[in-house]
GROMACS .gro file of C-alpha atoms in nm:
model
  195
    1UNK     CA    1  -4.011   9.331  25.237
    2UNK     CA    2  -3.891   8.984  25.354
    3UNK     CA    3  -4.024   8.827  25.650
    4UNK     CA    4  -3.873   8.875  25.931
    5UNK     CA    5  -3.715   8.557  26.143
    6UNK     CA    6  -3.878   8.732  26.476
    7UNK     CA    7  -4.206   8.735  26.274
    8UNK     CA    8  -4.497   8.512  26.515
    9UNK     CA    9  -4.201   8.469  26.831
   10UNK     CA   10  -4.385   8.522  27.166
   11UNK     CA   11  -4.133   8.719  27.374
   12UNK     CA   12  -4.172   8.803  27.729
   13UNK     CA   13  -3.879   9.082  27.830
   14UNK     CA   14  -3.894   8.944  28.216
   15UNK     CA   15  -3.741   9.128  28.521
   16UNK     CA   16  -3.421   9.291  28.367
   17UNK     CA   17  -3.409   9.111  28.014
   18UNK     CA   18  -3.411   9.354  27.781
   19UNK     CA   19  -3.511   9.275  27.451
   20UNK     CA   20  -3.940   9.285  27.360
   21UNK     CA   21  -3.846   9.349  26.986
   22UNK     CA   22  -3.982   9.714  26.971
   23UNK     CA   23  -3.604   9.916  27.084
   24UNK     CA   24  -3.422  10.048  26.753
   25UNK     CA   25  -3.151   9.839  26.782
   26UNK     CA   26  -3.316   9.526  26.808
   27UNK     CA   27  -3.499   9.617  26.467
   28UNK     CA   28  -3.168   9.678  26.338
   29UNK     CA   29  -3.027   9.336  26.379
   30UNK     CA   30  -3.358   9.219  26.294
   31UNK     CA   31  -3.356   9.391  25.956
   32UNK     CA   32  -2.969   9.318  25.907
   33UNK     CA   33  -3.102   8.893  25.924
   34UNK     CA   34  -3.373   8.963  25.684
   35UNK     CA   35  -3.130   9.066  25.452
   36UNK     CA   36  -2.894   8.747  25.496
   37UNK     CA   37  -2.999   8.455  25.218
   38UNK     CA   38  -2.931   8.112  25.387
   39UNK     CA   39  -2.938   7.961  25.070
   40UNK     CA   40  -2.570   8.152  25.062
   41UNK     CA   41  -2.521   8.184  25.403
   42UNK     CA   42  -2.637   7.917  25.666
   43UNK     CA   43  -2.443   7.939  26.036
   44UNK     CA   44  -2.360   7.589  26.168
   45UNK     CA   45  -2.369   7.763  26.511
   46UNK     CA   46  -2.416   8.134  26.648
   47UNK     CA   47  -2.381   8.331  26.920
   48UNK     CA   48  -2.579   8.583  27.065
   49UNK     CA   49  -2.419   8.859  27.333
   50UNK     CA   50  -2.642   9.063  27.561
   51UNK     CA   51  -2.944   8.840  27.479
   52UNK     CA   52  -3.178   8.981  27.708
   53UNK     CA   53  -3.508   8.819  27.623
   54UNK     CA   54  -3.356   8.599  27.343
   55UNK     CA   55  -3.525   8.793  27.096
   56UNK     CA   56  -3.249   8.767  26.844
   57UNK     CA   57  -3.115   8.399  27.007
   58UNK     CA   58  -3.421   8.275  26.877
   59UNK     CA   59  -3.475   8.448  26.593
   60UNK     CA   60  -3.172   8.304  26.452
   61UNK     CA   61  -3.299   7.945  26.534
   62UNK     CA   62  -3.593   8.031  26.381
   63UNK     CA   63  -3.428   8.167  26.051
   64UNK     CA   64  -3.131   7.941  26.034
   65UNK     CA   65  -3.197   7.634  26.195
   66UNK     CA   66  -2.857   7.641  26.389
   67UNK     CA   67  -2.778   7.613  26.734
   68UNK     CA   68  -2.718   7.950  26.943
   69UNK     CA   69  -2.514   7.987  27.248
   70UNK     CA   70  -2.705   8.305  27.411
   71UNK     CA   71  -2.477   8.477  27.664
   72UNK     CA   72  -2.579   8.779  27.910
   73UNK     CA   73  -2.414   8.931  28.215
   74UNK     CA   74  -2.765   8.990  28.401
   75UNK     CA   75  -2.862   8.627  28.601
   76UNK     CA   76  -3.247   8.669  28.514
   77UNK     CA   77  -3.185   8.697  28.144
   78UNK     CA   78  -3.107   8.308  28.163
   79UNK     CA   79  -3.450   8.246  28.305
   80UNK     CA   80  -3.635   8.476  28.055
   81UNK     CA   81  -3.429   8.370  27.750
   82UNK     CA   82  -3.538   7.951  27.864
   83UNK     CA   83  -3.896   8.061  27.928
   84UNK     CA   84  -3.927   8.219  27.598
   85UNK     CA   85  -3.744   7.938  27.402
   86UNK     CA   86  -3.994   7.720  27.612
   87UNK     CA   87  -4.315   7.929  27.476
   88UNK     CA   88  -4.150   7.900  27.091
   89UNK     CA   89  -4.155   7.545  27.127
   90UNK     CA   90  -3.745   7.567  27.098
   91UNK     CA   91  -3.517   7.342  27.262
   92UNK     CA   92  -3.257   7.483  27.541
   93UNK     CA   93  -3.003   7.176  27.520
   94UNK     CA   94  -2.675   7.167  27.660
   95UNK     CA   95  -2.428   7.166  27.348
   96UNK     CA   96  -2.168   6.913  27.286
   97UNK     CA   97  -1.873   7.073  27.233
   98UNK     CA   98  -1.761   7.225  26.869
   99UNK     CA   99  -2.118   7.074  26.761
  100UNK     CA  100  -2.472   7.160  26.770
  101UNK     CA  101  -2.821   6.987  26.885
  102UNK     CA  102  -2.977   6.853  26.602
  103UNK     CA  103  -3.262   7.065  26.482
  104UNK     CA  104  -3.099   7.382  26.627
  105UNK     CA  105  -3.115   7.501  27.018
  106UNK     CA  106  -3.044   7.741  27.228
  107UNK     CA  107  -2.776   7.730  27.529
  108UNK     CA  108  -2.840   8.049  27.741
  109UNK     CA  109  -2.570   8.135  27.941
  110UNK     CA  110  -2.520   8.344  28.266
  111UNK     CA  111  -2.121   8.547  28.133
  112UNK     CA  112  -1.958   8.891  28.095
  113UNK     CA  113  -1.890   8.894  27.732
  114UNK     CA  114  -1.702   8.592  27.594
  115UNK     CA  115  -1.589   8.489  27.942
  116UNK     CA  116  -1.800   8.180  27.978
  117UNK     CA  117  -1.530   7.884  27.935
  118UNK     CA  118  -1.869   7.704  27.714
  119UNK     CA  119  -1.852   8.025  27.484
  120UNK     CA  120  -1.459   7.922  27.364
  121UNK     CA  121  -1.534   7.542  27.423
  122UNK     CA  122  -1.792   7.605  27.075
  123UNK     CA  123  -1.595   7.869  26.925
  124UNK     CA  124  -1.515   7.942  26.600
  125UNK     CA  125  -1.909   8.100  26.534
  126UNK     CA  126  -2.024   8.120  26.231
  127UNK     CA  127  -2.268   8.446  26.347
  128UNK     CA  128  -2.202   8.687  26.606
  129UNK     CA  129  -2.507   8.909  26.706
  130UNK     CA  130  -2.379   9.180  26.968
  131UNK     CA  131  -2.656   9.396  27.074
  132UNK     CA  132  -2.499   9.575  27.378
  133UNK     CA  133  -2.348   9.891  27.468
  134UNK     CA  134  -2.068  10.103  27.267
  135UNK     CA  135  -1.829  10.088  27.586
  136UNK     CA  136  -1.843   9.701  27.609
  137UNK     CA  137  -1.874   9.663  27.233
  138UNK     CA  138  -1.566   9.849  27.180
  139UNK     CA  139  -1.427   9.651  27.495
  140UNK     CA  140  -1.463   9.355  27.325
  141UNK     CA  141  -1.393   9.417  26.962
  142UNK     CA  142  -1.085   9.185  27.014
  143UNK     CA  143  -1.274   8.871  27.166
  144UNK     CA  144  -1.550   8.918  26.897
  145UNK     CA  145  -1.292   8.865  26.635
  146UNK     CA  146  -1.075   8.573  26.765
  147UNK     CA  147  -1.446   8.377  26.824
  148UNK     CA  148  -1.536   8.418  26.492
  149UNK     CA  149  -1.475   8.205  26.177
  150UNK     CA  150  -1.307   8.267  25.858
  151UNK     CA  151  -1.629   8.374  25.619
  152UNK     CA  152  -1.811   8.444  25.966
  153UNK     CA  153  -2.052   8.738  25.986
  154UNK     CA  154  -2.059   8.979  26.289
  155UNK     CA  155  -2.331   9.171  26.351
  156UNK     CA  156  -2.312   9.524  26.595
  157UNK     CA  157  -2.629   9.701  26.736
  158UNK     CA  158  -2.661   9.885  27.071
  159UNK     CA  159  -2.488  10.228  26.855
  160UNK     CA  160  -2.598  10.591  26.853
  161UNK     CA  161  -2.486  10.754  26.534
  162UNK     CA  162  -2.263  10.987  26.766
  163UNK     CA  163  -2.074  10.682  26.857
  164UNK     CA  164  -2.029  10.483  26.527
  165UNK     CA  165  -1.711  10.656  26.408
  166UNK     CA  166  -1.584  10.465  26.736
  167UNK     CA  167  -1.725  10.175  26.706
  168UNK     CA  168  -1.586  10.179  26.351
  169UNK     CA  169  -1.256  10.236  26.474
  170UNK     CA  170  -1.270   9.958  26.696
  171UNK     CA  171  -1.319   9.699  26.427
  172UNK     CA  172  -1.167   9.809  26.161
  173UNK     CA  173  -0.824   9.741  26.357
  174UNK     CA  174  -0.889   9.390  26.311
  175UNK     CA  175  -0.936   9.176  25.978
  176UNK     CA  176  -1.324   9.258  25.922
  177UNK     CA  177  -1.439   9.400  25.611
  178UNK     CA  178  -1.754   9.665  25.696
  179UNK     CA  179  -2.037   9.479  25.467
  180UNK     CA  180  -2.358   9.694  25.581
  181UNK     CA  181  -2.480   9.971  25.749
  182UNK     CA  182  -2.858  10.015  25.873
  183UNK     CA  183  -2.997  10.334  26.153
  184UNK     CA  184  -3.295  10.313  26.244
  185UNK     CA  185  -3.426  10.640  26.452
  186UNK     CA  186  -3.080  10.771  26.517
  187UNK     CA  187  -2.988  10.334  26.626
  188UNK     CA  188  -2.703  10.175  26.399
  189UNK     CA  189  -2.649   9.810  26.285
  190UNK     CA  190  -2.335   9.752  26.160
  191UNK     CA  191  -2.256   9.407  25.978
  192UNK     CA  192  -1.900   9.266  25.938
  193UNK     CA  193  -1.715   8.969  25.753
  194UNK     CA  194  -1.399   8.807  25.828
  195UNK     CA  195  -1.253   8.685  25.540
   0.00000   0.00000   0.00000
């Protein structure tokens, strides 16, 4: 099995960030990176919704190199996602805008879904990780597409099998092909292109 990109991160959840690495849904997007080549497939820039911890925000620094704008609607996720990028010796740089900080970076941000005005100021993403709930993910099926680029890959977690068909739905109403399907423990990852 391929190394993970979460393999060796020291993650601290904090006060409400949720995200330690051990919840079926965070081993689904976990699993669905590990199977991404970046020899084929290397983001410029990603963006991570519901970060919690920053589990998957740095993860994706770690396996990419790229710069990650990591957006949750809890307050204390902000602290917990800089303290953890602080104990992975990985920089939490503002962004310029439509670029990315040199050797890749994370830029946690305090927003209800892609509401942030810095989440559309360094739109189109190359990588969308959504690890959230089916109500908002379904809520937000429209913003998820317009923020990502042509040849971008979306990736869905946060999904009970009883609520995939939905989910499914939800998507497939808008230009993304279905590429990949993981469940882990009744949890399931969904990964999407736009072509």
């Amino acid at each position: 099995m391929p190394e993970s990109a979460s393999d060796n991160l020291l993650i601290a959840a904090g006060a409400d960030a949720f995200g330690d690495g051990a919840h079926p849904s965070t081993r689904g997007v976990l699993e669905a990176l590990a199977m991404i080549d970046p020899s084929v497939f290397r983001p410029r820039i990603a963006c991570d919704i519901g970060a919690g911890s920053g589990i998957l925000s740095l993860a994706l620094v770690r396996k990419f190199a790229c710069s990650v704008v990591a957006a949750d609607i809890a307050r204390s996720a902000v602290a917990a996602i800089r303290a953890n990028a602080a104990r992975n010796a990985i920089a939490c740089l503002p962004l310029p805008p439509g670029g990315e900080a040199a050797a890749g970076g994370i830029l946690p941000l305090h927003a209800d879904g892609f509401t942030h005005p810095e989440l559309a100021a360094h739109a189109p993403y190359d990588l969308i990780v959504m690890n959230i709930l089916p109500v908002p993910l379904r809520q937000l099926a429209g913003d998820a597409h317009a923020h990502l680029a042509r040849g971008g890959v979306l990736i869905l977690a946060g999904i009970q099998e009883a609520n995939e068909a939905m989910i499914i739905d939800s998507y497939q109403s808008f230009e993304l092909e279905l590429t990949a399907r993981l469940c882990l423990d009744g949890w399931v990852t969904l990964v999407w292109q736009k072509p």
